[in-house]
Structure formats: structure tokens, C-alpha cells
Amino acid sequence: MTQTDRIADVWGTRTPYPRDGVWPVRVDSFLEHDVDPETVDWVQTASILHSNGDALDIAVKDGRMVGVRGRAQDRVNHGRLGPKDLFGWQANGSRERLTRPLVRRDGELVEAGWGEAMDRIVTRTRELLDEQGPSALGFYTTGQLFLEEYYTLGVLAHGGLGTNHVDGNTRLCTATAAAALKESFGCDGQPGSYTDIDHADVIALWGHNMAETQTVLWMRVLDRLAGPNPPEVVCVDPRPTPVARAATVHLAPRPGTNVALMNGLLHEIIRNDWVDHTYVDSHAVGFDELAERVRGYPPEKVARICDVPEDDVREAARILGTTDRLLSTVLQGFYQSHQATAAAVQVNNIHLVRGMLGRPGCGLLQMNGQPTAQNTREAGADGDLPGFRNWSNDAHIADLAKVWNVDPIEIPHYSPPTHVMKMVRYAEEGSIRMLWVQATNPAVSLPELARIRSLLSQERLFLVVQDIFLTETAELADVVLPAATWGEKTGTFTNADRTVHLSEKAVDPPGEARPDLEIFLDYARRLDLRDKDGGPLVHWHDPESAFEAWKECSRGRPCDYSGLSYDALRQGSGIQWPCTEDSPEGTERLYADGQFFAAPDYCESYGRDMVTGAPLEPTEYRAMNPEGRAIIKAAEYLPPHELPSEDFPLQLITGRTVYHFHTRTKTGRVPQLQAAAPDVWVEISTADADLLALTEGDLAEITTPRGSVRARVRVTGIREGVVFLPFHYGYWDVGAPGPDGAGRAANELTITEWDPASKQPIFKTAAARVRKIDGAAGPPASAPTTTASAPASGPAAPTRGGDAALADERIDGGTR
Ligand SMILES: Nc1nc2c(c(=O)[nH]1)N[C@H]1C(S)=C(S)[C@@H](COP(=O)(O)OP(=O)(O)OC[C@H]3O[C@@H](n4cnc5c(=O)[nH]c(N)nc54)[C@H](O)[C@@H]3O)O[C@H]1N2
Ligand SMILES: Nc1nc2c(c(=O)[nH]1)N[C@H]1C(S)=C(S)[C@@H](COP(=O)(O)OP(=O)(O)OC[C@H]3O[C@@H](n4cnc5c(=O)[nH]c(N)nc54)[C@H](O)[C@@H]3O)O[C@H]1N2
Ligand SMILES: [Mo]
């Protein structure tokens, strides 16, 4: 047993292993001081501070959480935990938790009983249904609740109320993952498995800072890199992330040029004939068009557009083109941009033209970000229909209506469900008049915050916020519902490689806080939602019965859960869907046999035009892909919407640091994590800093056409012309933006625009300028030194956690 400062040493001790070997077990744990692990109860769950699905047990003593320990037997983490997993649970016990409902009375939020709070919501719902109909009602949910909760919400909103305005913050997060999978494979569902890391010879990370955002997955990569026959790593990211530092080739393109780069790589792969023609001929359509399209992207041209060395493009293409085992992961550097789907689809294309799917080491992970985002999509709470049913296929609507026992016309499908950027537009215009926000904090996380704050504060909008803290969004609400959360309620969720975990209740929620599921069930009951025979529409009453209902809904669909049960999930480890009576152990890789979920009658989507976003007609799809093969879709590069100009000469990108989760409602209340990254900073290159006479610790103002933010300067190895702001810092702990109007939240600066196919907003390219605030030289920025924000040079104090961050590591010799 060793003790490690897991703030200073984010990834812990290496346990090297060879290709095709078994990743050794390392059990990480962190308990409150003086707690003897022999005297606690251990309750099974998995992490909800990212999409990795790290399995862990919560230590419970005297009805309180007192620590966590990784689950050695779990397929995802073999016992390991990241810093947020180790320390994050302490937020549950914060004194600032919401414990009673709040209602707005004479302009003020005041405490109320559940009866009064729910009564207000139900009364308003009924009034609006009478006056305007279901189009007055909008639901904006999350990627952080449980499967059972999303399914219940989907049923009551789509099937009961009949509104089409249901989306999740998954739209901001990984809508593009779903969209790219639908474009290429006709359906959502990650083809790959985390075990592909054990077998891969090349691992390519496309706009994904895995080291900071899926720390345990990165430990697996680091352990391969430290072992015999390590994989080569290709990294595409404008910042010097820990991934970039470990890479064989690091391409740091200009933000917003991913499609040009991908076309250049495909150009080289096709020109050198590194193509698996047998695979392509028997399993895909569209190759000729791709070959034609990428002919216009020779490396010299791509190097110019992306501003990367021409030889690096060739070298990356050679690595990708000559390996037999390629694993790719894709995330926000690709997803949060103007050609998000087009870029992510080109990663799929590399795997298709090279036949790198469905075999060990040949994985493709269009990653998720949030812990339960996969379930938002599966269960139909995010602008999809449950079970990956196709909203433009009448037979699928009829089938769903049968499962729900409602008339098909009760399920709105006249157009695709409304995406959140459109929902806020409708709220702004006044046609959405009640918006119910659950487990998301749009007043910090949506683009262009001045606009968002103003439209959420309108008198005519009835805003309901269901959260565990009084967030920036909750402060604007008419009714605030206090939720119970992870560790205080039971349910299941699914990670980015389709692994389903059960999360059991460990302790009681604080005060009168209630599980989100109970809140939805109560709402459905009060509205007396009925099926077509007059029975209750929502006929389940607790997590397990909700799960059983969901299993029936998923039966026969790609995300088939019918072979799973709470009991099976209690047996020790997560299980990957599809899981049926015939495959009770789950399914490691999709498409192992080159068969896709893409048949016209079965597929989730007929696809979209990636430039306009227009949905394809069923007849068009049938003509293009009658046999349901994979679809190779080419795309032309288009420049970003907002390019640097004389006034705004730089490009702003935004994103994450390892120690915080999103708007910090939880990690900001955890001492070890908050101390590691206490305040906002801005990353700038040495060359740009020189030009602007900025040095480490200077106070700078970052301005875009939307607003400005003040932050301390950190000079890093970020590419020239680009500045980076973490988006974690809102206002709950520091008060509203100052009188000078300059804020702290990165989204004061971002633009109201989205990718045409996935509708995911563009958080990663805006034209910006930076100036020094005179006379404000201060101490070094409080940015971490252990991460992508490491200083290029200069005086920053190393990030350490000290005694408070000592966690145990137990390495068990080589097997699990
Ligand atoms: N520590 C931590 N972990 C998390 C989260 C968290 O908040 N904190 N959130 C979780 C969630 S919900 C998500 S969605 C994931 C996100 O995980 P990531 O996608 O890994 O995180 P980001 O920092 O948003 O973006 C990744 C990288 O994109 C790069 N990038 C910016 N613009 C471009 C571009 O034009 N091209 C390319 N190729 N790269 C670009 C940035 O430099 C950044 O390093 O993390 C999950 N895990
Ligand atoms: N500029 C910029 N903006 C971004 C991004 C970026 O990279 N750059 N990334 C985007 C991405 S990928 C994401 S995922 C979003 C995240 O944005 P948000 O979803 O707004 O971020 P969170 O802080 O995770 O908000 C979740 C809320 O749910 C509450 N909560 C936690 N658990 C529970 C629960 O069990 N029940 C209930 N009812 N509430 C709960 C938390 O207190 C918190 O207020 O931000 C997006 N915005
Ligand atoms: Mo996300």
C-alpha cells in the first residue's frame, strides 16, 4: 500500500503491461482521516463526474459518506480512481445543499413545502395546456441523471404531454457523437471498447484531452506506454495537453480547421492505397465520392489552412495508414465547432476505409462527456426517441406507441424534437412559456450569457429549476426543487463504451430533497397522465420497476437491455449493452461481423446534409443504402463563422481542467479540488504574450463581440494566435459580474451558433482580443501546473495537494 498526493500526481503509480496483456489491478481509495476501512459499509456505484464509468464503492459510517474505493473487479477501471472520483463525493455533504423547495413570492425566492411547489408547477402546466397546448412547455434536462429518470421524463413529456420541446445539455456535450454515429452507421452506439487500449498499436485522440477529462482511461494508455511494445499516439489539439506531450505526432491546428486536416489525412491514406478494399467493397457505400473529394486536400494545402508542418501531416497519415490496430477517441475539440459532425465523420471514415472496426485494438469511440449522457440519448430525453427509434419512420412511432399504449398521433413526430438552442429562442420569443430545467446550469454553460440571463429572467417565462444547489440558474427560477443525487438514490447509467453500472443508494438525502425520479413520478401522478385504456401512463413506482419498463422499450433495438437486471449488475462489474437472454454477458464490440444497424427499416436516422443540416428523405436513404451498409460521407472544409480580424486578432477556445467539473457546483465545494484551481485564468502563447507585453500573473481582459472577461495570465505552449479560458468559473461563489461589466465566465464571450447537423453549439472558436489591465501585475496565475496549463517558463508554484490529498494505492501483482 502506498500513499500518493493525487492532486500533485494526477494519474498515480504506473503499472506497465504489454500489448494483449491484462491491465493490472490498482485499487485507489480515499477515506476521511481516522476512519478504519474495516468499520464501514461499502455501497456499490460508479463515478458521475465524467463519462468514463469508473466503478467504486462508497464508504458509509453512521449514515454518512466517509470515503470511496475503486472496484478491482470492474472492467472499466480495475480499481483506479481519478482526482474527482477520489475527492468529489465530499460535495454531497456540503452545508449549501438545497433542502427545501423554494417558490418566488413578491419577487423573492422563499422556502415552501413540496405540496405548494408541485402545485404551482402543475397549475401552470394545466393553464398553458388549455391556453396554448403542449408547445408552451419545454424540458431541458441533462447528462447527469439516471436512465430510469430519463425514461420517465421521455414518456411523460413525449407520450403524456405531447410536447416536442425536450432536450438535454447533452446537446452542448456530445450531440455530435450521436450525430456522427448516425451519419456513418445509421445509428447511435459506440463501436469500440475500452479494452481496445490493451490491443492497439496506434491510439489517435482527436480534440480529446483524455489525460484531464477521462483520467482513468488515460492511466490505461500510460500503462501501455510504459510497457513493452507501446502504442504510438497521435494527438490533434492546439494546446500542449498531457496527451500532446505523450504523442508520437502532435498536430496543433488552427481552431476550426479539423475537416481540412482530416481530408488531408484521408488524402494521404487513399493516395498511398492504405485502403482495405475488401472491407470497403463488402461493408460500405460512398467510397468513390470520398476519394474524389479528398483529392483536393494535398498535405501542402492542408498545412497552409491548419498552419501545421506539412511533414507532420504525412507522418500522421503514415502512422494511421499502416497500422493494423487503430483506436480512435473523439471529443470536444471536434464536437464544439462549426463543422462538428463533418469532422467527426471523417474519423469514422478513416476506420471504415482501413477496415479498423470490430476487432481487438480496432476501436472507435465517439466519446461522451457526461456520466449518463448515453442514457439521455437512449431513453429519448434529448431530442431522440427511446431505443434509438427513428422519428421519421412511421413504423417506429407505431411501435413506440404500442410500448406506451398510446395512440401514435399522441407522439409528436411532425419534425425532429426541438434542440435547446431553438428552445431558448422560443423562450426569448415567448412561445415556450414554461421551461423546466433539471441538473444543468444554463446561466453558466450556454453560449452568450448576457442573452441567456436576460431571457431566463423574463417575467412571462415560468422557470422551474431542479438542482442540488442554488445555482446561477436557480436564482432566476420561479420554483426551485431540491434534488437528491448520486449516493442518495438508486439507478443505472451507461458510460462511453456501453458499460452499464448500477448505482445504489448509500445515505439519505439532506432535508426534504427528493430523487429526481420521485419528482417526475409525482408530476405524472398529479397530472393524472393516462394511456389509451385509461390506465396510468407511467405505471412504475421506483427505480427497479422503471428499469424493467425500460428493458421492454429497448427490446429488439440496438441498445437492448433486456438481458440485464439489477441483480445481474450487483454481481460485481458493469455489463455492456446490447445484453439479451442470448448474450447475458453483454457485447464487447459492435459491428464485429461488419453488419450495421443501418438497414432502412431499422436505422435510427436517415442522415442529414452536413452543410445545411436538412434531414434526408426516407426514399433518398433507401436508394443510397438499400442493404444497410456503413456510409462513407465526404465533406468539404468551410472556414469558421467568426474569423480573426483587425479588432479581434486572436482565436478564443474554451474547455476544462482536470480538477473541476463544469460549473463547479460540486468540485468548487471540495477543498482539495478547489484549492488546486481556485480562480479563472487565461492561457496565451509566448509569442502573443510578448507582443501584448503580458507576463505570468498579469490581469488581462479578454473581449469578443459578445462581452469581456477578466483573468490572470498564464503563458503556456499553446499555439500562437490562440487563447484558452476554462469555462468552470461562474458567479455563485464570487457574486455577479462587476460594475465594469467584465465577467468571469467564459460563456460571456461565446457565440450563438451551432453545427448544422448535430446542433451542438460552437464553444471552441470565437474571434477575440486581449489587453493588459494597467497596473494590475499580481502573483502568478492560479492555473494548475500539472496539466495543459503548465507554464512555458516562469515563476508559477507547482500544484500540490499536500496531506489533505493523500490517497491510498494498492497494486495487486498483475491480475484482477
Ligand atoms: N476534469 C474534467 N473532466 C471532465 C469534465 C470536466 O468538466 N472536468 N467534463 C466531462 C464532459 S461533460 C465532457 S464533454 C468531457 C470533455 O472532454 P474534452 O473534450 O477532452 O475536454 P475540453 O477541454 O472541452 O476539450 C478538449 C480539447 O479540445 C481542444 N480544442 C479546442 N479547439 C480545437 C480545435 O479546433 N481542434 C482540435 N482538434 N482541438 C481543439 C482544446 O485545446 C482541449 O484541450 O470531459 C468530461 N470529463
Ligand atoms: N464555453 C464552454 N461552455 C461549455 C462547454 C465548454 O467546453 N466550453 N462544455 C459544454 C458541455 S460539454 C457540458 S456537458 C455543459 C455542462 O454544463 P452544465 O450542465 O450546466 O454544468 P454542471 O455544472 O454539470 O451542471 C449540472 C447541474 O446539476 C446539478 N446536479 C448534480 N447532480 C444532480 C442530481 O442528481 N439531480 C439534480 N436535479 N441536479 C443535480 C449540479 O448542482 C449543477 O448545477 O457545458 C457546456 N458548456
Ligand atoms: Mo459535456
mmCIF file of C-alpha atoms and ligand atoms in Angstrom, residues 48 142 144-145 169 172-173 332 336 370 438-442 444-446 466-469 471 483-486 489 516 654-656 661-666 727 746-747 750 763-764, ligand 2:
data_model
loop_
_atom_site.group_PDB
_atom_site.id
_atom_site.type_symbol
_atom_site.label_atom_id
_atom_site.label_comp_id
_atom_site.label_asym_id
_atom_site.label_seq_id
_atom_site.Cartn_x
_atom_site.Cartn_y
_atom_site.Cartn_z
ATOM 1 C CA ILE A 48 -20.633 10.606 -12.160
ATOM 2 C CA THR A 142 -29.063 16.754 -18.542
ATOM 3 C CA GLN A 144 -26.217 13.559 -15.146
ATOM 4 C CA LEU A 145 -29.412 11.835 -14.013
ATOM 5 C CA ASN A 169 -27.463 19.697 -22.037
ATOM 6 C CA LEU A 172 -23.775 21.085 -25.679
ATOM 7 C CA CYS A 173 -21.858 17.986 -24.828
ATOM 8 C CA GLN A 332 -14.899 18.437 -27.814
ATOM 9 C CA GLN A 336 -17.847 22.018 -30.327
ATOM 10 C CA GLN A 370 -21.166 13.439 -19.045
ATOM 11 C CA GLN A 438 -33.074 19.674 -14.438
ATOM 12 C CA ALA A 439 -29.469 19.111 -13.379
ATOM 13 C CA THR A 440 -27.911 21.674 -15.648
ATOM 14 C CA ASN A 441 -26.835 25.251 -15.150
ATOM 15 C CA PRO A 442 -27.531 27.101 -18.406
ATOM 16 C CA VAL A 444 -23.193 29.494 -16.962
ATOM 17 C CA SER A 445 -22.944 26.760 -19.589
ATOM 18 C CA LEU A 446 -24.876 28.068 -22.604
ATOM 19 C CA GLN A 466 -34.390 21.162 -10.183
ATOM 20 C CA ASP A 467 -30.905 21.084 -8.679
ATOM 21 C CA ILE A 468 -28.919 20.212 -5.587
ATOM 22 C CA PHE A 469 -27.529 23.732 -5.082
ATOM 23 C CA THR A 471 -27.024 27.838 -8.869
ATOM 24 C CA ALA A 483 -32.996 17.045 -5.631
ATOM 25 C CA ALA A 484 -31.360 14.046 -4.047
ATOM 26 C CA THR A 485 -28.354 12.924 -6.041
ATOM 27 C CA TRP A 486 -25.805 10.155 -6.638
ATOM 28 C CA LYS A 489 -30.769 7.448 -4.761
ATOM 29 C CA ASP A 516 -35.384 13.201 -9.489
ATOM 30 C CA THR A 654 -12.611 27.184 -24.043
ATOM 31 C CA GLY A 655 -12.626 23.901 -22.151
ATOM 32 C CA ARG A 656 -11.667 22.057 -18.998
ATOM 33 C CA PHE A 661 -16.329 19.643 -13.239
ATOM 34 C CA HIS A 662 -18.273 22.103 -15.356
ATOM 35 C CA THR A 663 -19.803 24.979 -13.421
ATOM 36 C CA ARG A 664 -18.103 23.797 -10.201
ATOM 37 C CA THR A 665 -21.268 23.416 -8.165
ATOM 38 C CA LYS A 666 -19.687 20.257 -6.762
ATOM 39 C CA PHE A 727 -15.346 27.515 -18.627
ATOM 40 C CA ALA A 746 -16.028 32.052 -20.488
ATOM 41 C CA ASN A 747 -19.520 31.966 -21.964
ATOM 42 C CA THR A 750 -19.013 32.657 -26.915
ATOM 43 C CA PHE A 763 -17.672 26.764 -27.854
ATOM 44 C CA LYS A 764 -14.264 26.498 -29.404
HETATM 45 N N1 LIG B 2 -17.575 27.723 -23.049
HETATM 46 C C1 LIG B 2 -17.889 26.441 -22.875
HETATM 47 N N2 LIG B 2 -19.120 26.105 -22.478
HETATM 48 C C2 LIG B 2 -19.459 24.805 -22.327
HETATM 49 C C3 LIG B 2 -18.516 23.793 -22.583
HETATM 50 C C4 LIG B 2 -17.203 24.168 -22.991
HETATM 51 O O1 LIG B 2 -16.319 23.327 -23.239
HETATM 52 N N3 LIG B 2 -16.943 25.496 -23.134
HETATM 53 N N4 LIG B 2 -18.890 22.470 -22.442
HETATM 54 C C5 LIG B 2 -20.293 22.140 -22.536
HETATM 55 C C6 LIG B 2 -20.506 20.792 -22.033
HETATM 56 S S1 LIG B 2 -19.668 19.541 -22.840
HETATM 57 C C7 LIG B 2 -21.309 20.497 -20.998
HETATM 58 S S2 LIG B 2 -21.586 18.866 -20.576
HETATM 59 C C8 LIG B 2 -22.022 21.559 -20.284
HETATM 60 C C9 LIG B 2 -22.146 21.340 -18.790
HETATM 61 O O2 LIG B 2 -22.905 22.378 -18.282
HETATM 62 P P1 LIG B 2 -23.943 22.210 -17.081
HETATM 63 O O3 LIG B 2 -24.792 21.045 -17.273
HETATM 64 O O4 LIG B 2 -24.632 23.498 -16.939
HETATM 65 O O5 LIG B 2 -22.886 22.008 -15.918
HETATM 66 P P2 LIG B 2 -22.974 21.389 -14.482
HETATM 67 O O6 LIG B 2 -22.208 22.277 -13.589
HETATM 68 O O7 LIG B 2 -22.552 19.976 -14.541
HETATM 69 O O8 LIG B 2 -24.497 21.475 -14.126
HETATM 70 C C10 LIG B 2 -25.182 20.378 -13.601
HETATM 71 C C11 LIG B 2 -26.116 20.869 -12.524
HETATM 72 O O9 LIG B 2 -26.822 19.751 -11.999
HETATM 73 C C12 LIG B 2 -26.783 19.772 -10.579
HETATM 74 N N5 LIG B 2 -26.895 18.381 -10.147
HETATM 75 C C13 LIG B 2 -25.925 17.485 -9.895
HETATM 76 N N6 LIG B 2 -26.438 16.290 -9.580
HETATM 77 C C14 LIG B 2 -27.775 16.398 -9.644
HETATM 78 C C15 LIG B 2 -28.860 15.485 -9.453
HETATM 79 O O10 LIG B 2 -28.698 14.302 -9.139
HETATM 80 N N7 LIG B 2 -30.117 15.966 -9.647
HETATM 81 C C16 LIG B 2 -30.344 17.256 -9.974
HETATM 82 N N8 LIG B 2 -31.594 17.646 -10.173
HETATM 83 N N9 LIG B 2 -29.339 18.155 -10.133
HETATM 84 C C17 LIG B 2 -28.076 17.726 -9.994
HETATM 85 C C18 LIG B 2 -25.490 20.467 -10.237
HETATM 86 O O11 LIG B 2 -25.533 21.065 -8.964
HETATM 87 C C19 LIG B 2 -25.368 21.511 -11.365
HETATM 88 O O12 LIG B 2 -25.974 22.714 -11.041
HETATM 89 O O13 LIG B 2 -21.355 22.799 -20.503
HETATM 90 C C20 LIG B 2 -21.212 23.137 -21.841
HETATM 91 N N10 LIG B 2 -20.729 24.500 -21.929
#
